[in-house]
Amino acid sequence: MHCPFCRHPDSRVVDSRTTDDGTSIRRRRQCPDCSRRFTTVETCSLMVVKRSGVTEPFSRTKVINGVRKACQGRPVTEDALALLGQRVEEAVRGSGSAEVAAHDVGLAILGPLQELDLVAFLRFASVYRAFDSLEDFEAAIEELRDGTRHPAAEDDGDDAVAGSQEDDRGHGGTAEVPVPAGAAD
């Protein structure tokens, strides 16, 4: 490490600390020639390999901006987008690899986005999975229905009400609600 003041080619580490988020190390250094101190920050670079073979640094901001487009007009807050970006970055960094395929970043986005908003998930998936027809959308919607219906509806103990609400969501229809005997008079 060259001293930024006198350009001496060596320095001595005086103190090392990790940053609050744990993604980098802050080092206090001292030049043996001029005795001045300076700080360096070391981060582990994570590179994304695109389909074309080009590599670029991973960007949480780029992930959030892409998801923001899918969430346009949906009730999704900026805080929720920031949390999603953090979850995606943690998942990608958790792979332990210095280079990750863009496809894997997209896969890391799909899970948290599905939990955040199903419509935004379908929008993002339609671009990410390159839907070509209505059948692609229908298959994705059927997967969502199969995957989201049984755990949520069966665990709350009121299957009939939960099922009717899920079946009528987004179809513009009305749900039949049973009226207790004597209440209609």
Short mmCIF file of C-alpha atoms in Angstrom, two decimals:
data_model
loop_
_atom_site.label_atom_id
_atom_site.label_comp_id
_atom_site.label_asym_id
_atom_site.label_seq_id
_atom_site.Cartn_x
_atom_site.Cartn_y
_atom_site.Cartn_z
CA MET A 1 0.00 0.00 0.00
CA HIS A 2 1.55 3.30 -1.08
CA CYS A 3 1.42 6.21 1.37
CA PRO A 4 -0.96 8.85 -0.06
CA PHE A 5 1.27 11.63 1.32
CA CYS A 6 4.85 10.68 0.40
CA ARG A 7 4.20 7.71 -1.96
CA HIS A 8 6.41 5.39 0.13
CA PRO A 9 5.66 1.84 -1.10
CA ASP A 10 5.05 0.33 2.34
CA SER A 11 2.88 0.96 5.38
CA ARG A 12 2.22 -0.59 8.78
CA VAL A 13 -1.27 -1.57 10.00
CA VAL A 14 -1.97 0.15 13.34
CA ASP A 15 -5.63 -0.88 13.84
CA SER A 16 -8.21 -3.06 12.05
CA ARG A 17 -11.97 -3.06 12.53
CA THR A 18 -14.92 -4.50 10.64
CA THR A 19 -17.63 -2.11 9.59
CA ASP A 20 -21.07 -2.23 11.21
CA ASP A 21 -22.61 -4.27 8.40
CA GLY A 22 -19.62 -6.65 8.34
CA THR A 23 -19.01 -6.32 4.61
CA SER A 24 -15.69 -4.51 4.83
CA ILE A 25 -12.64 -3.97 7.03
CA ARG A 26 -11.39 -0.54 8.01
CA ARG A 27 -7.63 -0.40 8.58
CA ARG A 28 -5.64 2.44 10.13
CA ARG A 29 -2.16 2.52 8.62
CA GLN A 30 1.04 4.43 9.33
CA CYS A 31 3.79 5.22 6.88
CA PRO A 32 7.28 4.21 8.17
CA ASP A 33 8.89 7.01 6.13
CA CYS A 34 6.81 10.14 6.94
CA SER A 35 4.98 8.72 10.03
CA ARG A 36 1.62 10.04 8.83
CA ARG A 37 -1.50 7.93 9.29
CA PHE A 38 -4.24 7.14 6.81
CA THR A 39 -7.24 4.84 6.56
CA THR A 40 -7.99 2.15 4.02
CA VAL A 41 -11.21 0.20 3.55
CA GLU A 42 -11.06 -3.33 2.21
CA THR A 43 -14.15 -4.92 0.72
CA CYS A 44 -14.73 -8.28 -0.87
CA SER A 45 -15.76 -7.69 -4.45
CA LEU A 46 -18.63 -9.70 -5.84
CA MET A 47 -18.81 -9.87 -9.61
CA VAL A 48 -21.86 -10.72 -11.70
CA VAL A 49 -21.28 -12.62 -14.93
CA LYS A 50 -23.86 -11.59 -17.52
CA ARG A 51 -25.14 -13.82 -20.32
CA SER A 52 -22.82 -12.08 -22.78
CA GLY A 53 -19.83 -13.06 -20.64
CA VAL A 54 -19.20 -9.52 -19.43
CA THR A 55 -18.58 -9.17 -15.70
CA GLU A 56 -19.62 -6.22 -13.57
CA PRO A 57 -19.65 -5.55 -9.82
CA PHE A 58 -22.78 -6.62 -7.96
CA SER A 59 -25.03 -3.65 -7.25
CA ARG A 60 -27.78 -3.75 -4.65
CA THR A 61 -29.09 -0.50 -6.15
CA LYS A 62 -29.45 -2.16 -9.55
CA VAL A 63 -31.43 -5.02 -7.97
CA ILE A 64 -33.73 -2.57 -6.17
CA ASN A 65 -34.27 -0.50 -9.34
CA GLY A 66 -35.22 -3.60 -11.32
CA VAL A 67 -37.65 -4.75 -8.66
CA ARG A 68 -39.04 -1.21 -8.30
CA LYS A 69 -40.15 -1.36 -11.95
CA ALA A 70 -42.04 -4.59 -11.27
CA CYS A 71 -43.62 -3.00 -8.18
CA GLN A 72 -44.78 0.14 -9.98
CA GLY A 73 -48.34 0.94 -8.92
CA ARG A 74 -48.27 -1.69 -6.18
CA PRO A 75 -48.47 -1.01 -2.42
CA VAL A 76 -44.75 -1.65 -1.83
CA THR A 77 -42.72 0.76 0.31
CA GLU A 78 -39.14 1.88 -0.25
CA ASP A 79 -38.21 0.23 3.05
CA ALA A 80 -39.57 -3.08 1.78
CA LEU A 81 -37.53 -2.69 -1.42
CA ALA A 82 -34.39 -1.92 0.59
CA LEU A 83 -34.96 -5.00 2.74
CA LEU A 84 -35.48 -7.12 -0.38
CA GLY A 85 -32.21 -5.77 -1.82
CA GLN A 86 -30.41 -6.66 1.39
CA ARG A 87 -31.87 -10.19 1.40
CA VAL A 88 -30.84 -10.72 -2.22
CA GLU A 89 -27.30 -9.51 -1.56
CA GLU A 90 -26.99 -11.74 1.52
CA ALA A 91 -28.20 -14.74 -0.48
CA VAL A 92 -25.80 -14.05 -3.34
CA ARG A 93 -22.84 -13.42 -1.02
CA GLY A 94 -23.81 -16.52 0.94
CA SER A 95 -22.93 -18.65 -2.07
CA GLY A 96 -19.29 -18.09 -1.14
CA SER A 97 -18.24 -17.42 -4.72
CA ALA A 98 -16.49 -14.27 -5.93
CA GLU A 99 -18.36 -14.50 -9.24
CA VAL A 100 -22.04 -15.29 -9.62
CA ALA A 101 -24.12 -15.68 -12.77
CA ALA A 102 -26.78 -13.06 -13.50
CA HIS A 103 -29.25 -15.95 -13.66
CA ASP A 104 -28.48 -16.78 -10.02
CA VAL A 105 -29.09 -13.17 -9.00
CA GLY A 106 -32.50 -13.36 -10.69
CA LEU A 107 -33.29 -16.57 -8.81
CA ALA A 108 -32.30 -14.88 -5.55
CA ILE A 109 -34.75 -12.06 -6.33
CA LEU A 110 -37.75 -14.28 -7.10
CA GLY A 111 -38.17 -15.77 -3.61
CA PRO A 112 -38.27 -12.54 -1.59
CA LEU A 113 -40.31 -10.80 -4.29
CA GLN A 114 -42.94 -13.54 -4.18
CA GLU A 115 -43.27 -12.98 -0.43
CA LEU A 116 -43.47 -9.21 -0.95
CA ASP A 117 -46.08 -8.92 -3.72
CA LEU A 118 -47.51 -11.59 -6.03
CA VAL A 119 -48.39 -9.21 -8.87
CA ALA A 120 -44.89 -7.72 -8.85
CA PHE A 121 -43.52 -11.27 -8.73
CA LEU A 122 -45.47 -12.18 -11.89
CA ARG A 123 -44.30 -9.02 -13.64
CA PHE A 124 -40.67 -9.70 -12.78
CA ALA A 125 -40.92 -13.42 -13.56
CA SER A 126 -42.50 -12.70 -16.94
CA VAL A 127 -39.41 -10.77 -17.98
CA TYR A 128 -36.86 -12.93 -16.13
CA ARG A 129 -38.29 -16.23 -17.38
CA ALA A 130 -39.08 -14.71 -20.82
CA PHE A 131 -42.78 -15.59 -20.95
CA ASP A 132 -43.85 -15.98 -24.58
CA SER A 133 -47.54 -16.74 -24.27
CA LEU A 134 -50.61 -16.63 -22.09
CA GLU A 135 -49.94 -20.27 -21.22
CA ASP A 136 -46.68 -19.20 -19.53
CA PHE A 137 -48.63 -16.74 -17.36
CA GLU A 138 -51.32 -19.33 -16.64
CA ALA A 139 -48.72 -21.88 -15.58
CA ALA A 140 -47.02 -19.36 -13.29
CA ILE A 141 -50.33 -18.33 -11.74
CA GLU A 142 -51.27 -21.98 -11.19
CA GLU A 143 -47.90 -22.58 -9.49
CA LEU A 144 -48.60 -19.62 -7.19
CA ARG A 145 -52.08 -20.88 -6.38
CA ASP A 146 -50.78 -24.35 -5.60
CA GLY A 147 -47.90 -23.00 -3.56
CA THR A 148 -49.72 -20.32 -1.56
CA ARG A 149 -53.16 -21.82 -1.02
CA HIS A 150 -52.58 -24.81 1.25
CA PRO A 151 -50.24 -23.50 4.00
CA ALA A 152 -52.05 -20.23 4.63
CA ALA A 153 -55.62 -21.46 4.24
CA GLU A 154 -55.31 -24.65 6.27
CA ASP A 155 -53.40 -23.27 9.24
CA ASP A 156 -55.86 -20.64 10.44
CA GLY A 157 -58.66 -23.14 11.21
CA ASP A 158 -61.32 -21.35 9.12
CA ASP A 159 -60.90 -23.15 5.80
CA ALA A 160 -64.25 -22.22 4.28
CA VAL A 161 -63.78 -18.49 4.73
CA ALA A 162 -60.11 -18.49 3.79
CA GLY A 163 -60.79 -20.57 0.68
CA SER A 164 -63.60 -18.35 -0.56
CA GLN A 165 -61.49 -15.22 -0.10
CA GLU A 166 -58.58 -16.69 -2.04
CA ASP A 167 -60.77 -18.02 -4.85
CA ASP A 168 -62.46 -14.66 -5.41
CA ARG A 169 -59.36 -12.45 -5.09
CA GLY A 170 -58.80 -10.47 -8.26
CA HIS A 171 -61.69 -11.97 -10.22
CA GLY A 172 -64.17 -9.12 -9.66
CA GLY A 173 -66.80 -11.57 -8.37
CA THR A 174 -68.62 -11.68 -5.09
CA ALA A 175 -68.21 -14.20 -2.31
CA GLU A 176 -71.24 -15.86 -0.79
CA VAL A 177 -71.33 -15.37 2.95
CA PRO A 178 -73.66 -17.66 4.89
CA VAL A 179 -76.27 -15.76 6.87
CA PRO A 180 -77.21 -17.26 10.28
CA ALA A 181 -80.81 -18.47 10.61
CA GLY A 182 -83.06 -15.76 11.99
CA ALA A 183 -80.75 -12.93 10.94
CA ALA A 184 -82.49 -12.51 7.57
CA ASP A 185 -85.85 -11.52 9.24
#
